[in-house]
CSV table of C-alpha atoms in Angstrom, one decimal:
chain,number,residue,atom,x,y,z
A,1,MET,CA,8.4,-22.5,-18.5
A,2,GLU,CA,4.9,-21.2,-17.8
A,3,HIS,CA,4.0,-19.2,-14.7
A,4,LEU,CA,0.4,-18.6,-13.7
A,5,ILE,CA,-0.4,-15.4,-11.9
A,6,GLY,CA,-3.6,-15.4,-10.0
A,7,LEU,CA,-5.7,-12.2,-9.5
A,8,LEU,CA,-7.8,-12.2,-6.4
A,9,LEU,CA,-10.2,-9.4,-7.0
A,10,GLY,CA,-13.1,-7.5,-5.6
A,11,THR,CA,-15.2,-5.3,-7.9
A,12,GLU,CA,-12.3,-3.5,-9.6
A,13,ASP,CA,-11.8,-4.1,-13.3
A,14,ASP,CA,-9.7,-1.2,-14.7
A,15,TRP,CA,-6.2,-2.1,-13.4
A,16,SER,CA,-6.8,-5.9,-13.6
A,17,THR,CA,-7.9,-5.8,-17.2
A,18,THR,CA,-4.9,-3.6,-18.0
A,19,PHE,CA,-2.6,-5.9,-16.2
A,20,GLU,CA,-4.0,-8.9,-18.1
A,21,ARG,CA,-3.6,-7.2,-21.5
A,22,LEU,CA,0.0,-6.1,-20.7
A,23,VAL,CA,1.0,-9.6,-19.6
A,24,GLU,CA,-0.5,-11.1,-22.8
A,25,ARG,CA,1.3,-8.6,-25.0
A,26,LEU,CA,4.6,-9.2,-23.1
A,27,GLY,CA,5.1,-12.6,-24.8
A,28,PRO,CA,8.0,-15.0,-24.0
A,29,ILE,CA,10.7,-13.7,-21.6
A,30,ARG,CA,14.3,-14.8,-22.0
A,31,TRP,CA,16.3,-15.0,-18.8
A,32,GLY,CA,19.7,-16.7,-19.0
A,33,SER,CA,19.3,-19.7,-21.2
A,34,GLU,CA,15.6,-20.3,-20.4
A,35,GLY,CA,12.4,-19.1,-21.9
A,36,HIS,CA,9.4,-18.1,-19.7
A,37,VAL,CA,5.8,-17.2,-20.4
A,38,LEU,CA,3.4,-15.5,-17.9
A,39,ARG,CA,-0.3,-16.3,-17.8
A,40,THR,CA,-3.0,-14.7,-15.8
A,41,GLU,CA,-6.2,-16.1,-14.2
A,42,ARG,CA,-8.8,-14.5,-12.0
A,43,VAL,CA,-9.2,-16.6,-8.8
A,44,THR,CA,-12.7,-17.7,-7.9
A,45,ILE,CA,-13.9,-18.3,-4.3
A,46,GLU,CA,-15.1,-21.8,-3.5
A,47,PRO,CA,-14.6,-24.6,-1.1
A,48,PHE,CA,-11.0,-25.9,-1.2
A,49,ASP,CA,-9.1,-29.0,-0.1
A,50,LEU,CA,-6.3,-28.0,2.2
A,51,ARG,CA,-4.1,-30.6,0.5
A,52,ALA,CA,-4.9,-29.6,-3.1
A,53,LYS,CA,-1.8,-28.4,-4.9
A,54,ALA,CA,-2.1,-24.7,-6.0
A,55,ARG,CA,-1.5,-24.1,-9.7
A,56,HIS,CA,-0.3,-20.5,-9.2
A,57,ARG,CA,3.2,-19.3,-9.0
A,58,LEU,CA,2.2,-15.8,-7.8
A,59,VAL,CA,-1.1,-14.3,-6.5
A,60,ILE,CA,-1.9,-10.6,-6.4
A,61,ASP,CA,-4.4,-10.2,-3.5
A,62,ARG,CA,-7.0,-7.4,-3.4
A,63,LEU,CA,-9.7,-9.3,-1.3
A,64,GLY,CA,-8.2,-11.1,1.7
A,65,TRP,CA,-8.1,-7.9,3.8
A,66,TRP,CA,-11.8,-8.1,4.4
A,67,TYR,CA,-13.1,-11.5,3.1
A,68,HIS,CA,-12.1,-14.5,5.3
A,69,VAL,CA,-12.5,-17.3,2.7
A,70,PRO,CA,-9.9,-16.0,0.3
A,71,ARG,CA,-7.7,-14.9,3.2
A,72,GLU,CA,-7.5,-18.4,4.6
A,73,TRP,CA,-6.9,-19.8,1.0
A,74,LEU,CA,-3.9,-17.3,0.8
A,75,LYS,CA,-2.5,-18.6,4.0
A,76,LYS,CA,-2.9,-22.2,2.8
A,77,VAL,CA,-1.1,-21.7,-0.5
A,78,ALA,CA,1.7,-19.7,1.2
A,79,LEU,CA,2.3,-22.4,3.9
A,80,MET,CA,1.8,-25.5,1.8
A,81,ASP,CA,2.5,-24.6,-1.8
A,82,ASP,CA,5.2,-21.8,-1.7
A,83,VAL,CA,2.9,-19.6,-3.8
A,84,TYR,CA,4.4,-16.1,-4.0
A,85,LEU,CA,2.2,-13.5,-2.4
A,86,LEU,CA,3.0,-9.8,-2.9
A,87,ASN,CA,1.8,-9.1,0.6
A,88,ASN,CA,2.5,-11.4,3.6
A,89,PRO,CA,-1.1,-12.4,4.7
A,90,PHE,CA,0.1,-13.2,8.3
A,91,THR,CA,1.6,-9.7,9.0
A,92,PHE,CA,-1.2,-8.0,7.1
A,93,GLN,CA,-3.8,-9.6,9.2
A,94,SER,CA,-2.1,-9.1,12.6
A,95,MET,CA,0.0,-6.0,12.0
A,96,GLU,CA,-2.8,-3.4,11.7
A,97,LYS,CA,-2.4,0.3,12.2
A,98,HIS,CA,-1.7,-0.1,15.9
A,99,SER,CA,1.1,-2.7,15.6
A,100,ALA,CA,2.6,-0.8,12.6
A,101,TYR,CA,2.8,2.3,14.8
A,102,CYS,CA,4.5,0.4,17.6
A,103,ALA,CA,7.0,-1.2,15.3
A,104,MET,CA,8.0,2.0,13.5
A,105,MET,CA,8.2,3.9,16.8
A,106,ARG,CA,10.7,1.4,18.1
A,107,LEU,CA,12.7,1.9,14.9
A,108,GLY,CA,12.9,5.6,15.6
A,109,LEU,CA,10.6,7.0,13.0
A,110,LYS,CA,8.8,10.3,13.7
A,111,VAL,CA,5.4,8.9,14.3
A,112,PRO,CA,3.1,11.5,16.0
A,113,GLU,CA,2.2,11.0,19.7
A,114,THR,CA,-0.4,8.3,19.8
A,115,TRP,CA,-2.5,6.7,22.6
A,116,LEU,CA,-4.9,3.8,22.5
A,117,ILE,CA,-8.1,4.2,24.4
A,118,PRO,CA,-10.7,1.5,25.4
A,119,HIS,CA,-13.9,0.9,23.5
A,120,LYS,CA,-16.7,3.4,24.2
A,121,GLN,CA,-19.1,0.5,23.9
A,122,PRO,CA,-17.6,-2.6,25.6
A,123,PRO,CA,-17.3,-6.0,23.8
A,124,ASP,CA,-20.4,-8.2,23.6
A,125,ASN,CA,-19.0,-10.8,25.9
A,126,PRO,CA,-20.6,-11.9,29.3
A,127,ARG,CA,-17.1,-12.1,30.9
A,128,PHE,CA,-16.3,-8.5,30.1
A,129,TYR,CA,-18.2,-6.9,33.0
A,130,ALA,CA,-16.7,-9.1,35.8
A,131,THR,CA,-13.2,-8.6,34.3
A,132,ALA,CA,-13.7,-4.8,33.9
A,133,ALA,CA,-14.9,-4.5,37.5
A,134,ARG,CA,-11.7,-6.1,38.8
A,135,TYR,CA,-9.1,-4.6,36.4
A,136,ASN,CA,-10.3,-1.8,34.2
A,137,GLN,CA,-9.0,1.5,35.5
A,138,PRO,CA,-11.2,4.6,35.2
A,139,PHE,CA,-9.7,7.3,33.0
A,140,GLU,CA,-10.4,10.9,32.0
A,141,LEU,CA,-10.5,11.3,28.2
A,142,ARG,CA,-9.6,15.0,28.6
A,143,GLU,CA,-6.3,14.0,30.2
A,144,VAL,CA,-5.5,11.7,27.3
A,145,GLY,CA,-6.3,14.5,24.9
A,146,GLU,CA,-4.1,16.9,26.7
A,147,ALA,CA,-1.2,14.4,26.8
A,148,VAL,CA,-1.5,14.0,23.1
A,149,GLY,CA,-2.2,17.6,22.4
A,150,PHE,CA,-4.9,19.4,20.3
A,151,PRO,CA,-5.7,19.3,17.5
A,152,ALA,CA,-5.7,15.6,17.2
A,153,TYR,CA,-7.2,12.8,15.2
A,154,LEU,CA,-9.5,10.1,16.6
A,155,LYS,CA,-9.0,7.1,14.4
A,156,PRO,CA,-9.8,3.3,14.5
A,157,PHE,CA,-6.8,1.2,15.6
A,158,ASP,CA,-7.1,-1.1,12.6
A,159,GLY,CA,-8.9,1.2,10.2
A,160,GLY,CA,-8.7,1.8,6.5
A,161,GLN,CA,-10.1,4.0,3.7
A,162,TRP,CA,-10.4,6.9,6.2
A,163,VAL,CA,-13.5,5.3,7.8
A,164,GLY,CA,-14.1,6.6,11.3
A,165,VAL,CA,-11.3,9.2,11.2
A,166,THR,CA,-12.2,12.6,12.7
A,167,ARG,CA,-10.2,15.7,13.6
A,168,VAL,CA,-10.9,17.0,17.1
A,169,GLY,CA,-9.8,20.5,18.2
A,170,SER,CA,-10.8,20.5,21.9
A,171,PRO,CA,-11.6,18.1,24.8
A,172,GLU,CA,-15.3,18.6,24.3
A,173,GLU,CA,-15.0,17.6,20.6
A,174,LEU,CA,-12.9,14.6,21.5
A,175,GLN,CA,-15.5,13.4,24.0
A,176,ALA,CA,-18.3,13.9,21.5
A,177,ARG,CA,-16.6,12.0,18.7
A,178,TYR,CA,-15.5,9.2,21.2
A,179,ASP,CA,-19.1,8.9,22.3
A,180,GLU,CA,-20.0,8.2,18.7
A,181,SER,CA,-17.3,5.6,18.1
A,182,GLY,CA,-19.4,2.7,19.4
A,183,GLU,CA,-17.5,-0.7,19.5
A,184,ARG,CA,-14.5,0.6,17.6
A,185,LEU,CA,-11.2,0.5,19.4
A,186,MET,CA,-9.6,3.9,18.8
A,187,HIS,CA,-6.4,5.8,18.8
A,188,VAL,CA,-5.9,9.4,19.7
A,189,GLN,CA,-3.1,10.8,17.6
A,190,ALA,CA,-1.5,14.2,17.5
A,191,ALA,CA,-2.2,16.2,14.3
A,192,ILE,CA,0.7,17.7,12.4
A,193,GLU,CA,-0.6,21.2,11.7
A,194,GLY,CA,0.9,23.7,9.3
A,195,PHE,CA,2.5,21.1,7.1
A,196,ASP,CA,4.0,21.8,3.8
A,197,VAL,CA,3.3,18.6,1.9
A,198,PHE,CA,1.1,15.6,2.3
A,199,ALA,CA,2.8,12.8,0.4
A,200,ARG,CA,1.5,9.4,-0.5
A,201,SER,CA,4.0,6.8,-1.6
A,202,LEU,CA,2.9,3.8,-3.7
A,203,SER,CA,5.4,1.0,-3.6
A,204,ILE,CA,5.3,-2.0,-5.9
A,205,GLY,CA,8.1,-4.4,-5.3
A,206,GLY,CA,11.4,-2.6,-5.8
A,207,GLU,CA,9.8,0.6,-7.1
A,208,THR,CA,8.3,3.6,-5.2
A,209,MET,CA,6.4,6.6,-6.6
A,210,VAL,CA,6.0,9.5,-4.2
A,211,MET,CA,3.0,11.6,-5.1
A,212,ARG,CA,1.7,14.9,-3.8
A,213,PHE,CA,-1.7,14.2,-2.2
A,214,GLU,CA,-4.6,16.5,-1.4
A,215,PRO,CA,-6.7,14.6,1.1
A,216,ASP,CA,-9.5,17.2,1.3
A,217,ARG,CA,-10.3,17.1,-2.4
A,218,PRO,CA,-12.6,14.5,-4.1
A,219,MET,CA,-10.9,11.2,-4.7
A,220,HIS,CA,-10.4,11.7,-8.4
A,221,GLU,CA,-8.5,15.0,-7.7
A,222,ARG,CA,-6.4,14.0,-4.7
A,223,TYR,CA,-3.3,12.9,-6.6
A,224,ALA,CA,-1.7,16.1,-8.0
A,225,VAL,CA,0.6,15.8,-10.9
A,226,ALA,CA,3.7,17.4,-9.5
A,227,HIS,CA,7.4,16.8,-9.9
A,228,ASP,CA,10.3,17.8,-7.6
A,229,PHE,CA,7.9,19.0,-4.9
A,230,LEU,CA,10.3,17.6,-2.2
A,231,SER,CA,14.0,18.4,-1.8
A,232,PRO,CA,16.3,15.5,-2.8
A,233,GLU,CA,17.0,14.8,0.8
A,234,LEU,CA,13.4,14.7,1.9
A,235,GLY,CA,12.5,12.7,-1.2
A,236,ARG,CA,15.0,10.1,-0.3
A,237,GLU,CA,13.8,10.0,3.3
A,238,VAL,CA,10.2,9.5,2.3
A,239,VAL,CA,11.1,6.7,-0.1
A,240,THR,CA,13.3,5.1,2.6
A,241,ILE,CA,10.5,5.2,5.1
A,242,SER,CA,8.2,3.5,2.6
A,243,ARG,CA,10.6,0.8,1.7
A,244,LEU,CA,11.5,0.2,5.3
A,245,VAL,CA,7.9,-0.4,6.2
A,246,ASN,CA,7.4,-2.7,3.3
A,247,ALA,CA,10.6,-4.7,3.9
A,248,PHE,CA,9.9,-5.0,7.6
A,249,PHE,CA,6.4,-6.3,7.2
A,250,ARG,CA,7.0,-8.1,3.9
A,251,TRP,CA,4.5,-6.0,2.0
A,252,GLU,CA,5.3,-5.5,-1.7
A,253,PHE,CA,2.2,-3.7,-2.8
A,254,ASN,CA,1.5,-1.0,-0.3
A,255,SER,CA,1.0,2.7,0.2
A,256,CYS,CA,2.4,5.0,2.9
A,257,GLU,CA,1.3,8.5,3.9
A,258,THR,CA,3.8,10.9,5.2
A,259,ILE,CA,3.4,14.5,6.3
A,260,VAL,CA,6.3,16.9,5.6
A,261,ARG,CA,6.7,20.0,7.7
A,262,GLY,CA,9.8,22.0,7.1
A,263,THR,CA,12.6,19.5,7.0
A,264,GLU,CA,10.8,16.9,9.1
A,265,ALA,CA,8.9,13.8,7.7
A,266,TYR,CA,6.2,12.3,9.8
A,267,PRO,CA,4.8,8.9,8.7
A,268,ILE,CA,1.1,8.8,9.8
A,269,ASP,CA,-0.4,5.9,7.9
A,270,TYR,CA,1.4,3.0,6.3
A,271,ALA,CA,-0.5,-0.2,6.8
A,272,ASN,CA,-2.3,-0.1,3.4
A,273,ALA,CA,-1.4,-3.4,1.8
A,274,SER,CA,-4.4,-3.2,-0.5
A,275,PRO,CA,-3.7,0.2,-1.9
A,276,ASP,CA,-5.9,2.3,-4.3
A,277,VAL,CA,-4.6,1.7,-7.8
A,278,SER,CA,-7.8,2.7,-9.8
A,279,LEU,CA,-7.5,4.6,-13.0
A,280,THR,CA,-9.9,7.3,-11.7
A,281,SER,CA,-7.7,7.9,-8.6
A,282,LEU,CA,-4.2,7.6,-10.0
A,283,HIS,CA,-4.8,8.9,-13.6
A,284,TYR,CA,-1.3,10.2,-14.6
A,285,TYR,CA,0.4,7.7,-12.4
A,286,PHE,CA,-1.8,4.7,-13.4
A,287,PRO,CA,0.5,3.6,-16.3
A,288,TRP,CA,3.6,3.7,-14.0
A,289,ALA,CA,1.8,1.5,-11.4
A,290,LEU,CA,0.8,-1.1,-14.0
A,291,ARG,CA,4.3,-1.2,-15.5
A,292,ALA,CA,5.8,-1.7,-12.1
A,293,LEU,CA,3.3,-4.4,-11.3
A,294,VAL,CA,4.2,-6.3,-14.4
A,295,ARG,CA,7.9,-5.9,-13.9
A,296,TRP,CA,7.8,-7.1,-10.3
A,297,SER,CA,5.5,-10.0,-11.0
A,298,ALA,CA,7.8,-11.1,-13.9
A,299,PHE,CA,10.9,-10.8,-11.7
A,300,CYS,CA,9.4,-12.9,-8.9
A,301,CYS,CA,8.1,-15.6,-11.2
A,302,VAL,CA,11.0,-15.9,-13.5
A,303,THR,CA,13.8,-15.7,-11.0
A,304,ALA,CA,12.0,-18.0,-8.5
A,305,ARG,CA,12.3,-15.3,-5.8
A,306,PRO,CA,11.5,-17.0,-2.4
A,307,ALA,CA,8.2,-16.1,-0.9
A,308,GLY,CA,8.6,-13.5,1.9
A,309,ILE,CA,6.5,-14.8,4.8
A,310,ASN,CA,9.4,-15.0,7.3
A,311,GLN,CA,9.6,-11.5,8.8
A,312,GLY,CA,13.0,-11.4,10.3
A,313,THR,CA,12.7,-8.3,12.6
A,314,ARG,CA,15.8,-8.6,14.7
A,315,PRO,CA,18.3,-6.7,12.3
A,316,TYR,CA,15.8,-3.8,12.2
A,317,PHE,CA,15.4,-3.7,16.0
A,318,GLU,CA,19.1,-3.8,16.5
A,319,ILE,CA,19.4,-0.6,14.5
A,320,GLY,CA,16.3,0.9,16.2
A,321,ASP,CA,17.6,0.2,19.7
A,322,SER,CA,21.1,1.6,18.9
A,323,ALA,CA,22.3,5.1,19.8
A,324,VAL,CA,23.2,6.1,16.3
A,325,PRO,CA,21.7,9.3,14.8
A,326,TYR,CA,18.4,9.2,13.0
A,327,GLU,CA,20.0,9.9,9.6
A,328,GLU,CA,22.4,6.9,10.0
A,329,LYS,CA,19.6,4.7,11.1
A,330,LEU,CA,17.7,5.6,7.9
A,331,GLU,CA,20.7,4.7,5.7
A,332,ARG,CA,21.1,1.3,7.5
A,333,TYR,CA,17.4,0.6,7.1
A,334,ARG,CA,17.7,1.5,3.4
A,335,ALA,CA,20.5,-1.0,3.0
A,336,LEU,CA,18.3,-3.7,4.6
A,337,ALA,CA,15.3,-2.8,2.5
A,338,ASP,CA,17.3,-2.7,-0.7
A,339,ALA,CA,18.8,-6.1,0.0
A,340,TYR,CA,15.3,-7.5,0.8
A,341,PHE,CA,14.0,-6.2,-2.5
A,342,GLN,CA,17.2,-7.3,-4.4
A,343,LEU,CA,17.3,-4.0,-6.1
A,344,ASP,CA,20.5,-4.7,-8.1
A,345,GLU,CA,19.2,-8.0,-9.3
A,346,TYR,CA,15.9,-6.5,-10.1
A,347,GLU,CA,17.3,-3.7,-12.2
A,348,ALA,CA,19.5,-6.2,-14.1
A,349,PHE,CA,16.6,-8.4,-14.7
A,350,CYS,CA,14.5,-5.6,-16.1
A,351,ALA,CA,17.3,-4.5,-18.4
A,352,GLU,CA,18.0,-8.0,-19.7
A,353,ALA,CA,14.6,-9.8,-19.7
A,354,LEU,CA,12.2,-6.9,-20.2
A,355,PRO,CA,14.0,-4.5,-22.6
A,356,HIS,CA,10.9,-4.1,-24.7
A,357,LEU,CA,8.4,-3.5,-21.8
A,358,ASP,CA,8.8,0.3,-21.7
A,359,GLU,CA,7.9,0.7,-25.3
A,360,LEU,CA,5.1,-1.8,-25.1
A,361,VAL,CA,3.5,0.0,-22.1
A,362,VAL,CA,3.7,3.4,-23.9
A,363,GLU,CA,2.1,1.9,-27.0
A,364,HIS,CA,-0.6,0.3,-25.0
A,365,PHE,CA,-1.6,3.5,-23.1
A,366,ALA,CA,-1.5,5.5,-26.3
A,367,GLY,CA,-3.7,3.0,-28.1
A,368,GLY,CA,-7.4,2.5,-28.8
A,369,GLU,CA,-7.8,-0.6,-26.6
A,370,PHE,CA,-6.9,1.3,-23.5
A,371,ASP,CA,-8.9,4.3,-24.5
A,372,GLY,CA,-12.0,2.0,-24.7
A,373,LEU,CA,-11.3,0.8,-21.1
A,374,LEU,CA,-10.8,4.4,-20.0
A,375,VAL,CA,-14.2,5.4,-21.5
A,376,ASP,CA,-16.0,2.5,-19.9
A,377,THR,CA,-14.4,3.1,-16.5
A,378,VAL,CA,-15.4,6.8,-16.5
A,379,ARG,CA,-18.9,6.0,-17.5
A,380,SER,CA,-19.3,3.4,-14.7
A,381,THR,CA,-17.8,5.8,-12.1
A,382,PHE,CA,-19.2,9.2,-12.7
A,383,PRO,CA,-22.8,10.5,-13.3
A,384,GLY,CA,-23.9,10.9,-16.9
A,385,HIS,CA,-23.7,14.7,-17.1
A,386,GLU,CA,-19.9,14.5,-16.2
A,387,HIS,CA,-18.9,11.8,-18.7
A,388,ASP,CA,-17.6,14.0,-21.6
A,389,ALA,CA,-15.6,16.3,-19.3
A,390,MET,CA,-14.2,13.4,-17.3
A,391,ILE,CA,-13.3,11.4,-20.4
A,392,ASP,CA,-11.4,14.4,-21.7
A,393,ARG,CA,-9.7,14.9,-18.3
A,394,TYR,CA,-8.4,11.3,-18.1
A,395,ARG,CA,-7.4,11.2,-21.7
A,396,GLY,CA,-5.3,14.3,-21.1
A,397,LEU,CA,-3.7,13.0,-17.9
A,398,VAL,CA,-2.8,9.6,-19.3
A,399,GLY,CA,-1.7,11.3,-22.6
A,400,ALA,CA,0.6,13.6,-20.5
A,401,TRP,CA,2.3,10.5,-19.0
A,402,VAL,CA,2.8,8.9,-22.4
A,403,ARG,CA,4.4,12.1,-23.7
A,404,ASP,CA,6.7,12.3,-20.7
A,405,GLN,CA,8.1,8.8,-21.5
A,406,HIS,CA,10.2,10.0,-24.5
A,407,PRO,CA,12.9,8.9,-24.0
A,408,PRO,CA,11.7,6.0,-21.8
A,409,GLN,CA,12.3,6.6,-18.1
A,410,ARG,CA,14.2,3.9,-16.3
A,411,ASP,CA,14.8,5.6,-13.0
A,412,MET,CA,13.4,3.3,-10.2
A,413,SER,CA,14.5,5.4,-7.3
A,414,GLY,CA,11.1,7.1,-6.8
A,415,VAL,CA,12.9,10.3,-5.8
């Protein structure tokens, strides 16, 4: 049985080429009494007949979050053709940062104090002014800032890639940054000062990798190679928060940012269902991400996992609205998330159907084919005078991951 995986891409080529090569090397997969073969295809953008039957079993989307034509194609193939999408396009479009904050607040997570404020520059709509004159209440931005507390962050309600995010330390600074925000609808969110760890969790299906993140450094230096930088208890909490977010919204390729201060974990940004997986960003963690992406794609295709576009929020809200302690809520959420991701079935599948994948991945990242891609990626990303140093840097980081895989690592907990 052949399964076609579609790659809906922007300009990236490093992870997608690596994914294609790994899938090609994977060869036939045996699951039960059946044989399966995975194929890949880069999806092109063109007019489409709404009744045309999609050929793909699964699509990895990296484009629909900003480009409307492929976004509407994704909705069509999900609704009409049961194509498996790693991220639910309906929740990803509607559940932006604002909605994600609201949902996780109700579930009892420690989201910092957050207010939404009106546009500085009103919408370009002739009906706005008559409506505003009747119903819009005047407000003092200083009072909002004081209710949230300083320092704070002014950030777009639906933003991404840190665009439009500014730290404000006083009412005057808040006012100045708000005056510059234009037509963007903004949040004011309390800053978590004096934190110990800024963690970014990358989740791909049933696997999560929690990485130490340095947001003030250049992008190629933000992910620090660090192990055991969280206690086992905090590590489990951060993983649980990430998987809860993903199971709740039906996002299976997403990153979550959590600030840890003392023994408290504060999720601050977790609607990133088109996460950065570039080689130059992830470096040491890049092979892990590609292995997880191949594993999860194979699992979904071969086992005919049903597409997750039905959100099913009620069981989560019942836990969130209950009076049980925070720690017990987390454990109940973890059980719901683990069930959604079929963790037991997933691990059994990897052991039976993909026993050779770990070795195959290690060989690939230690080989010349990948090294050629690494060199090309560095040369297309950095200025010429940095090429030699950066090539050595990335060879060293990926090589460190390869050495760390002996014996192969099968722990999928992310802790």
